[in-house]
Coordinates of C-alpha atoms in Angstrom, one line a residue:
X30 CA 20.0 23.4 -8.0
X31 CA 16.6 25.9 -7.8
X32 CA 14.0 25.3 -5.9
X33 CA 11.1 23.5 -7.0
X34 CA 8.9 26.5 -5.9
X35 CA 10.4 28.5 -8.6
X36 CA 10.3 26.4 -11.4
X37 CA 6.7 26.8 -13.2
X38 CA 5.5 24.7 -15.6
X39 CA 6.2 26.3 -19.4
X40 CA 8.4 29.2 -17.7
X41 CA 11.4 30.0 -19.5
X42 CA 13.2 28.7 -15.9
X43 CA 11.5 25.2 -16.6
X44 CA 13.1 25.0 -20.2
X45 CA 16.4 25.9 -19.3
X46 CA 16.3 23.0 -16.7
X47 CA 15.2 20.5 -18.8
X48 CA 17.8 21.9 -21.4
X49 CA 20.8 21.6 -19.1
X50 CA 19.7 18.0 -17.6
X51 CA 19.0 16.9 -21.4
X52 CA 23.4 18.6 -22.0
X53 CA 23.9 16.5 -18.8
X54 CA 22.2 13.1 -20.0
X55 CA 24.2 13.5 -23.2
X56 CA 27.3 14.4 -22.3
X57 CA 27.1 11.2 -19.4
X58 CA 26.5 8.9 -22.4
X59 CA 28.9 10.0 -24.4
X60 CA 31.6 9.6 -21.4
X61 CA 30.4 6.4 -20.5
X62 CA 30.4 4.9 -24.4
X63 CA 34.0 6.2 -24.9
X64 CA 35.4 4.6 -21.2
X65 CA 37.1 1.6 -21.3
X66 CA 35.1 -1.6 -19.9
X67 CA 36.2 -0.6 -16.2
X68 CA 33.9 1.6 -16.0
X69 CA 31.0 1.1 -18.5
X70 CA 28.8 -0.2 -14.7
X71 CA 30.5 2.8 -12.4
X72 CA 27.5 3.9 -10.3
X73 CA 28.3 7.7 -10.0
X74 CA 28.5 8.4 -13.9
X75 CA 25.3 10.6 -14.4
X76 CA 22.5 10.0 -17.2
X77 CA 22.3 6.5 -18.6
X78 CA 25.1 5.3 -17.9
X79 CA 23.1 4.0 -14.9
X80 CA 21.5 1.8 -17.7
X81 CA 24.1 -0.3 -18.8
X82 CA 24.1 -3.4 -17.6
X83 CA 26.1 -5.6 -19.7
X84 CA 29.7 -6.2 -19.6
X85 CA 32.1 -8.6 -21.9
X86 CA 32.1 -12.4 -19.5
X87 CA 36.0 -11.8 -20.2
X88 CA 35.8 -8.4 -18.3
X89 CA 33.6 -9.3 -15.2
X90 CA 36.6 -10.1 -12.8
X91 CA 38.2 -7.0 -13.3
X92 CA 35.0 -4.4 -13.1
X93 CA 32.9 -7.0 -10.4
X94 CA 32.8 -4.1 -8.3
X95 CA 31.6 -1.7 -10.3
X96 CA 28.7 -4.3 -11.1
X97 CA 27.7 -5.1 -7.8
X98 CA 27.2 -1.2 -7.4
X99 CA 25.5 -0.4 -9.8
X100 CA 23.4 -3.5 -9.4
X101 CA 22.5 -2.1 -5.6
X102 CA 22.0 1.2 -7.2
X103 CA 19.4 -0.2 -9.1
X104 CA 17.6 -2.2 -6.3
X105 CA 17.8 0.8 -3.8
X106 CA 15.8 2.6 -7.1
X107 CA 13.1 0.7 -7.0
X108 CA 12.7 0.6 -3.4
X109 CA 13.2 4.5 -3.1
X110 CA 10.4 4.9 -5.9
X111 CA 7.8 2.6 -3.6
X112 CA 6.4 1.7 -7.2
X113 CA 5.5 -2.4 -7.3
X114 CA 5.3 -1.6 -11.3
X115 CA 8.3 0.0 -11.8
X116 CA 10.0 -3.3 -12.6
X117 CA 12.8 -1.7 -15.3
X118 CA 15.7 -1.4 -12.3
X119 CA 15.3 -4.8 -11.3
X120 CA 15.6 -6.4 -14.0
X121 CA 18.8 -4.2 -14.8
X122 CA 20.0 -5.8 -11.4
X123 CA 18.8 -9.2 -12.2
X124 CA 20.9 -9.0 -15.5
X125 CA 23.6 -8.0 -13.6
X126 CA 23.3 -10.4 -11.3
X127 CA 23.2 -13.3 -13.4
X128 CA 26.8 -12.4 -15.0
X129 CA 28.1 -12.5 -11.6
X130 CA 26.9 -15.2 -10.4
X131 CA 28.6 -17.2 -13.2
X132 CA 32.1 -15.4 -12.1
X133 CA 31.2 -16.1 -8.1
X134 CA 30.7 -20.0 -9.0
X135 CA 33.9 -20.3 -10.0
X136 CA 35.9 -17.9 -7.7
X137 CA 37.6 -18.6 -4.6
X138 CA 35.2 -16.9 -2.4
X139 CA 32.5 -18.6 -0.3
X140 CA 31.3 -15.2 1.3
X141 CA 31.2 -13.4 -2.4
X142 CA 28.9 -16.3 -3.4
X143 CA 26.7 -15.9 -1.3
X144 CA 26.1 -12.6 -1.2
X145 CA 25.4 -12.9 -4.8
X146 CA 22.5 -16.2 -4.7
X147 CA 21.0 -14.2 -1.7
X148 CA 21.0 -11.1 -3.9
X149 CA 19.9 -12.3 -7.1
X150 CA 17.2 -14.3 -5.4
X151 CA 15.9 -11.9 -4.4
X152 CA 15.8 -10.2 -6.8
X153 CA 13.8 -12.7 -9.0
X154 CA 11.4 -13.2 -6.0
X155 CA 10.3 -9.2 -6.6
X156 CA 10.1 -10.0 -10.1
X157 CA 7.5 -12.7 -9.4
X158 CA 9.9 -15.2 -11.3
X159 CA 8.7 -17.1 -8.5
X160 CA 10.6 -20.5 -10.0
X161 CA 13.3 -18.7 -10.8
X162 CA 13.8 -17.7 -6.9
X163 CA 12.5 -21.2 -5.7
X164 CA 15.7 -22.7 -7.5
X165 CA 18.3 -19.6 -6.6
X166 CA 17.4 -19.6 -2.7
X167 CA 17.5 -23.7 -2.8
X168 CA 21.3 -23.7 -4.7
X169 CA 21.6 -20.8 -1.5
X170 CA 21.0 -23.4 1.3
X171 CA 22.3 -26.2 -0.3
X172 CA 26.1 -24.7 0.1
X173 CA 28.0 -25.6 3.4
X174 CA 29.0 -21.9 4.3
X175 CA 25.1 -21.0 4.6
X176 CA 24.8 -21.7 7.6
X177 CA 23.0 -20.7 10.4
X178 CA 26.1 -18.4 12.4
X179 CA 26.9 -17.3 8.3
X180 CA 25.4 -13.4 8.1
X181 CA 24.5 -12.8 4.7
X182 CA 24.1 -8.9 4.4
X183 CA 21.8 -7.3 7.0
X184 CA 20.6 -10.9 8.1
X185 CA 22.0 -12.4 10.9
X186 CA 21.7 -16.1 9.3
X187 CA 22.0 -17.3 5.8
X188 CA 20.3 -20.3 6.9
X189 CA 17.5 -19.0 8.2
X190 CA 16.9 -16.4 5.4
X191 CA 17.5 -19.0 2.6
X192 CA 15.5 -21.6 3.9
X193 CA 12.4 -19.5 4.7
X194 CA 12.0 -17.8 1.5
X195 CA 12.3 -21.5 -0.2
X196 CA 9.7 -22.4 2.4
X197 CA 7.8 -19.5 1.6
X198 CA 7.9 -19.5 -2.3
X199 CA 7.4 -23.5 -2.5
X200 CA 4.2 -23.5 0.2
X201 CA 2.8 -21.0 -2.3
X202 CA 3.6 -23.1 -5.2
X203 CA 1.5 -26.3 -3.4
X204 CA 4.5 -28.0 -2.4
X205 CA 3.7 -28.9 1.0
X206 CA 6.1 -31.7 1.5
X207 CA 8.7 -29.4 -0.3
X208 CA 8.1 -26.7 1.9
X209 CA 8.6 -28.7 4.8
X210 CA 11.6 -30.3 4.1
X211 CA 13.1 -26.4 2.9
X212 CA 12.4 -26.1 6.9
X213 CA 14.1 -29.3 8.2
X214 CA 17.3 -28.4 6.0
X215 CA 17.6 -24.8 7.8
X216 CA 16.9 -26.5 11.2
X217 CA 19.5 -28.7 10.4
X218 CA 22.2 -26.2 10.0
X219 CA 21.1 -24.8 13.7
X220 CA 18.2 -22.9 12.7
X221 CA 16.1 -22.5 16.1
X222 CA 12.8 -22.5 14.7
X223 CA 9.9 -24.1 16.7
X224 CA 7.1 -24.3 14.2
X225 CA 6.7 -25.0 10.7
X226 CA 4.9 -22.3 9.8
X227 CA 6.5 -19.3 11.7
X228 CA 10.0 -18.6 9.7
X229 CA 11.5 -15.5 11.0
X230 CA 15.2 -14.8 9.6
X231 CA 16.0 -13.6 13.0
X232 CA 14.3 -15.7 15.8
X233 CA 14.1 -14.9 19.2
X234 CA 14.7 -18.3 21.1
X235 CA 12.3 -18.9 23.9
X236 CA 9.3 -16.9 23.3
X237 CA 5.6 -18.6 23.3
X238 CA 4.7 -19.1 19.7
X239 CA 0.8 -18.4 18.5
X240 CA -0.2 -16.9 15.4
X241 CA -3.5 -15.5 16.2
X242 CA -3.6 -14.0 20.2
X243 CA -7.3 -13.5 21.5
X244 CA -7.7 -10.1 21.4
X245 CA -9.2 -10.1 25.0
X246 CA -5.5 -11.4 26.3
X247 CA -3.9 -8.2 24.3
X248 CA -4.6 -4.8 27.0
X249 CA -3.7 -2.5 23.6
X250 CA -6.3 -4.4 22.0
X251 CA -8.6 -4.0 24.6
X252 CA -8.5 -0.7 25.0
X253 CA -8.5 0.2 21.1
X254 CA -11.5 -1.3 21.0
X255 CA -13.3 0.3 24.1
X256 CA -12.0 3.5 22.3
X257 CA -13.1 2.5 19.0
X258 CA -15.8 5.1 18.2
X259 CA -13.5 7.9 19.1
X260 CA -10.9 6.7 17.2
X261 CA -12.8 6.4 13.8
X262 CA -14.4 10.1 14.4
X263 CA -11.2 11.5 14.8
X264 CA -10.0 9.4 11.4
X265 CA -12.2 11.0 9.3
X266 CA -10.4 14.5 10.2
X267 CA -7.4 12.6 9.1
X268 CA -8.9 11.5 5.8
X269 CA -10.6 14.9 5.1
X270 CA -7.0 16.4 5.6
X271 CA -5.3 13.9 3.1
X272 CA -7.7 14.5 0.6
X273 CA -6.7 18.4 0.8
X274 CA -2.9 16.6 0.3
X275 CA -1.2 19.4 2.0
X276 CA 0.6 18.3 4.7
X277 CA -1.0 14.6 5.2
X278 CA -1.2 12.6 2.1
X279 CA -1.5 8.6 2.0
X280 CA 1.7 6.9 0.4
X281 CA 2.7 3.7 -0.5
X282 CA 3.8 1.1 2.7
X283 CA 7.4 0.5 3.3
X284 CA 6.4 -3.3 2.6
X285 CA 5.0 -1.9 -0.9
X286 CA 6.7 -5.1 -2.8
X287 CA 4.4 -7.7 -0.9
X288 CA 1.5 -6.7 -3.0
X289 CA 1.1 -8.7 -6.1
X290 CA 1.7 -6.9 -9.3
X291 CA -1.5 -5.7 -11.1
X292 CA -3.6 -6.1 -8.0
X293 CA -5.1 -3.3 -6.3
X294 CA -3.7 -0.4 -3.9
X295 CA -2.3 -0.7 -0.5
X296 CA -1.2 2.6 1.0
X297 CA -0.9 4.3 4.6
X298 CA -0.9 7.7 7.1
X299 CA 1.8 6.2 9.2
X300 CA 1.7 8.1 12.7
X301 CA 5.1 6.5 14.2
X302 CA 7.6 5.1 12.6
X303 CA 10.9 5.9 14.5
X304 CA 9.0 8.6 16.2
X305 CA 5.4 10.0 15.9
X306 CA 4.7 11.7 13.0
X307 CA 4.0 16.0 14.2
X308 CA 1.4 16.4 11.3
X309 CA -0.7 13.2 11.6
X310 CA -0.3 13.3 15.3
X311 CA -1.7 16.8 15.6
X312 CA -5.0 15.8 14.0
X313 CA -5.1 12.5 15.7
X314 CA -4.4 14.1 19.1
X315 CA -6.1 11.9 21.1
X316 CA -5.5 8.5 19.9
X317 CA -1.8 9.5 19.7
X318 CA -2.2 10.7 23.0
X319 CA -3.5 7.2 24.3
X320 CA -0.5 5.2 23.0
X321 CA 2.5 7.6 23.7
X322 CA 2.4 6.0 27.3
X323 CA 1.7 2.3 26.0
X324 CA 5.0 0.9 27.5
X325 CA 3.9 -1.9 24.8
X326 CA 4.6 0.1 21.9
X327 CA 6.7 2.9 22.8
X328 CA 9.3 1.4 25.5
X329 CA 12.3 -0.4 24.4
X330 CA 12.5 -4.0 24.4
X331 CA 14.9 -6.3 26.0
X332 CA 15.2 -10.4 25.9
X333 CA 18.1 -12.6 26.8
X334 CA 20.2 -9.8 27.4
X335 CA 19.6 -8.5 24.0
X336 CA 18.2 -5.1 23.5
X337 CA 15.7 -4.8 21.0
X338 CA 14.9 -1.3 20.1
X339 CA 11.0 -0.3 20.0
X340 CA 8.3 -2.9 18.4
X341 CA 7.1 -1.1 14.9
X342 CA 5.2 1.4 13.6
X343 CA 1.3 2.6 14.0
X344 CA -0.2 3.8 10.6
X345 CA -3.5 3.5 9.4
X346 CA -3.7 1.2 6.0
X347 CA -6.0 1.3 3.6
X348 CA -6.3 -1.5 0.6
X349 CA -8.7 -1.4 -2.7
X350 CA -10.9 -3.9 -3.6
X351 CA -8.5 -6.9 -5.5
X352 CA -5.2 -5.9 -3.8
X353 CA -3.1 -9.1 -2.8
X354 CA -1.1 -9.3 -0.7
X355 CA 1.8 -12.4 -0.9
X356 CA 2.7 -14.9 1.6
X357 CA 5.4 -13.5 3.6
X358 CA 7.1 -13.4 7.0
X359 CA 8.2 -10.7 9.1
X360 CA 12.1 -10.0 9.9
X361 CA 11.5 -11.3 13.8
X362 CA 9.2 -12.7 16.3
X363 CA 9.4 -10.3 18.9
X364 CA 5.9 -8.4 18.4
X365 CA 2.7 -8.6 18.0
X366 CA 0.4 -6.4 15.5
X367 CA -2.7 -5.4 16.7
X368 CA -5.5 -4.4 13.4
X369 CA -8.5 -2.4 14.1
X370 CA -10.6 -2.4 11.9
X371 CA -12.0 1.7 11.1
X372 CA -13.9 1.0 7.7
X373 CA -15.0 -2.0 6.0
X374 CA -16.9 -2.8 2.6
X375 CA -20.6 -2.8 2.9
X376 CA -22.2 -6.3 3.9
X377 CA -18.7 -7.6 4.5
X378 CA -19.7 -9.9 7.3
X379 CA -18.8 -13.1 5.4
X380 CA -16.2 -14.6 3.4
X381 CA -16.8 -12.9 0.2
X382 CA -14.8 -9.8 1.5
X383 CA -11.4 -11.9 2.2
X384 CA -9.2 -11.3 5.3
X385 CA -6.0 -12.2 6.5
X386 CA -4.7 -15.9 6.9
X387 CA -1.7 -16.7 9.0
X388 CA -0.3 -19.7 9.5
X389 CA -3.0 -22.5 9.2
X390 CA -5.4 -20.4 11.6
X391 CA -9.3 -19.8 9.8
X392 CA -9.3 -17.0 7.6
X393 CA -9.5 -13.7 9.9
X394 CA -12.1 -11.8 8.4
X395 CA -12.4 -7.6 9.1
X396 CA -15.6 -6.7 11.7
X397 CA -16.1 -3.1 12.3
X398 CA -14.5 -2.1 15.7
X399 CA -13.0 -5.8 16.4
X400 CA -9.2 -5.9 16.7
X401 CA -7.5 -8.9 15.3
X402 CA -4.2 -9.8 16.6
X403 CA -1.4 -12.0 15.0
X404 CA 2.1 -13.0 15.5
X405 CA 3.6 -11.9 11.7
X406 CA 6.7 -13.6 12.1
X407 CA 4.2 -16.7 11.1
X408 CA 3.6 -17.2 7.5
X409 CA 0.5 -14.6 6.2
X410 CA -1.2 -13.2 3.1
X411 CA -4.2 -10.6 3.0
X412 CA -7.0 -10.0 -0.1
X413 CA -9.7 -7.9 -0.7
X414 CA -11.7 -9.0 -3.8
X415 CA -12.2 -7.2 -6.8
X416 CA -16.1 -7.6 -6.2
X417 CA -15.8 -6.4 -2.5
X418 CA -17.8 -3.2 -2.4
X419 CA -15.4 -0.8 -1.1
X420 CA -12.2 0.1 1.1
X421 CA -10.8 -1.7 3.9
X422 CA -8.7 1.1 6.4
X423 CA -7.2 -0.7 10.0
X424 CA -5.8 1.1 12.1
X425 CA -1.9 -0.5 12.8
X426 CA -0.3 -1.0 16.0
X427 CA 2.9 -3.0 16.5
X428 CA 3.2 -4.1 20.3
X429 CA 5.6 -6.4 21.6
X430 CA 5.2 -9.9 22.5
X431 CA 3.9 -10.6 25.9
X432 CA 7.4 -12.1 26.9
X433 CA 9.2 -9.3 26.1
X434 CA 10.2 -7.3 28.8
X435 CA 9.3 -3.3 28.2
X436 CA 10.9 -0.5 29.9
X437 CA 9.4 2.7 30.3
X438 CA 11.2 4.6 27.3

């Protein structure tokens, strides 16, 4: 309950802490190895009992819900930590998960089963048990009630979602054909999709589909790039106050999971995300300045009657030499995301220094000052060699897609 001002390291105050949350540890184990089954998984006992993860197959159907809570508890752990490494909760989840899905199979509830494959694909997909998640999101869309009006959690179609992860996962795997016919099966359960390589969960019907814009046909682009110089001046006051990691520090991305485990770093300032960010914003004054009145990125969308919200986020990102980044798709095809380049590695003119590929479009490779702009709702993947000879930091703008109609916010 103190503040963490006044707890100094080796201060009598810092071993009284550790003292009382070791009592508190121990005392939540002992509680939790003296309960009866119903509530060895209960997700708001303190200390380990977090941990356990294993429960008698003759006790599932009476503590499921206990399981499935603690099971989110742990996924919602390893996304709070932003830690691509920290694999420990998900596999407590995945072992969870795998004893419920053995009770779901044979229960009465189409819903429930659902809920689980989508869960406990996932799951494995994080894992990188990339077969594992290939054969869990193909059981998924293989069952009548995933279909495409079916909402499985926060997606508005189990259809969609199932079939283009399988997509996904098997087009990384070298399945081509595979992949492909992961896409007919979700367009045959209503799926509105319009080209085989952009697989949106939630797709916006209607909308011109491209997965690399000329930048000259973008205005934000445009005018990015005419503002380019003062943009990367201001940056480095940015970076110079991130190193002193008082107020501005760079963090992991919200997306932290697409990067491949071992590879690299891939972190970000982010200057809007709901709203602009007050610290970031007041040493990049004036390039926060130029977009607050971008209708393009600040104004609320609207299409078909449906109201959108606001495009995205801007952020700068910055990735190390061998970061991957894995094939992945964005949530909806209403925007565009504009990348200007601020700092590249030296003599990274060529391929050697990697890029971005989307879709089946050449490999988009980072130029100093050029914006690159592509539709992420298509199928895309980034790298930065090992051997590359330094950082690559864009500068991030999410815009929304030409056919959207903005409103001045």
């Amino acid at each position: 309950l103190l503040p963490t001002q006044w707890v100094q390291p080796g201060s009598t105050t810092e071993l009284f802490v550790v003292a009382m949350a070791s009592v508190r540890f121990v005392l939540g184990c002992a509680v939790a190895l003296t309960a009866p089954h119903g509530d060895l998984l209960g997700s708001h006992r303190p200390g380990c009992c977090a941990q356990i993860v294993f429960a008698p197959p003759d006790q599932v159907a009476s503590i499921a819900p206990q399981m499935r809570r603690s099971a989110t508890m742990h996924v919602e752990g390893y996304f709070n930590a932003r830690d691509v490494s920290n694999l420990r909760p998900l596999r407590q989840a995945q072992s969870i998960y795998s004893q419920l899905l053995e009770h779901d199979r044979n229960a009465e509830d189409p819903q429930q089963l659902i809920e689980t494959l989508g869960s406990a694909a996932e799951v494995a997909a994080l894992l990188g048990l990339d077969s594992q998640a290939e054969r869990l999101f193909g059981e998924l869309l293989a069952l009548p009630t995933c279909s495409h009006d079916r909402k499985l959690a926060s997606q508005p179609s189990c259809a969609a979602y199932a079939g283009g992860k399988l997509a996904v996962l098997r087009r990384s795997a070298g399945k081509t054909s595979d992949s492909a016919a992961a896409v007919e099966a979700a367009k045959a359960k209503g799926v509105t999709w319009t080209e085989a390589l952009q697989l949106p969960p939630d797709h916006l019907s209607g909308l011109y589909a491209r997965a690399v814009w000329p930048a000259e046909d973008v205005p934000v682009a445009r005018r990015l790039a005419e503002a380019f110089e003062d943009i990367a001046e201001e940056f480095k006051r940015l970076e110079a106050a991130a190193k002193r990691g008082k107020r501005l520090k760079w963090q992991a991305t919200p997306d932290f999971f697409l990067r491949a485990q071992g590879s690299g770093k891939w972190d970000e300032i982010m200057l809007k995300g709901g709203s602009w960010e007050r610290e970031p914003c007041r040493v990049m004054e004036r390039l926060c300045d130029l977009l607050r009145d971008i209708r393009e990125i600040v104004g609320p969308g609207q299409h078909g009657g449906k109201d959108l919200g606001v495009p995205g986020r801007v952020a700068f990102l910055r990735m190390s030499p061998g970061t991957v980044l894995r094939p992945h798709t964005a949530n909806w095809n209403g925007r565009l995301n504009v990348h200007l380049p601020i700092r590249v590695p030296e003599g990274c003119e060529g391929s050697g220094c990697g890029g971005i590929q989307v879709g089946d479009e050449p490999l988009l490779q980072w130029k100093l000052g050029v914006p690159i702009v592509f539709d992420d709702s298509f199928v895309h993947a980034a790298v930065l060699p090992a051997e590359a000879s330094g950082e690559r930091i864009v500068l991030h703008v999410s815009v929304w897609h030409p056919e959207i109609v903005a409103h001045t916010p």
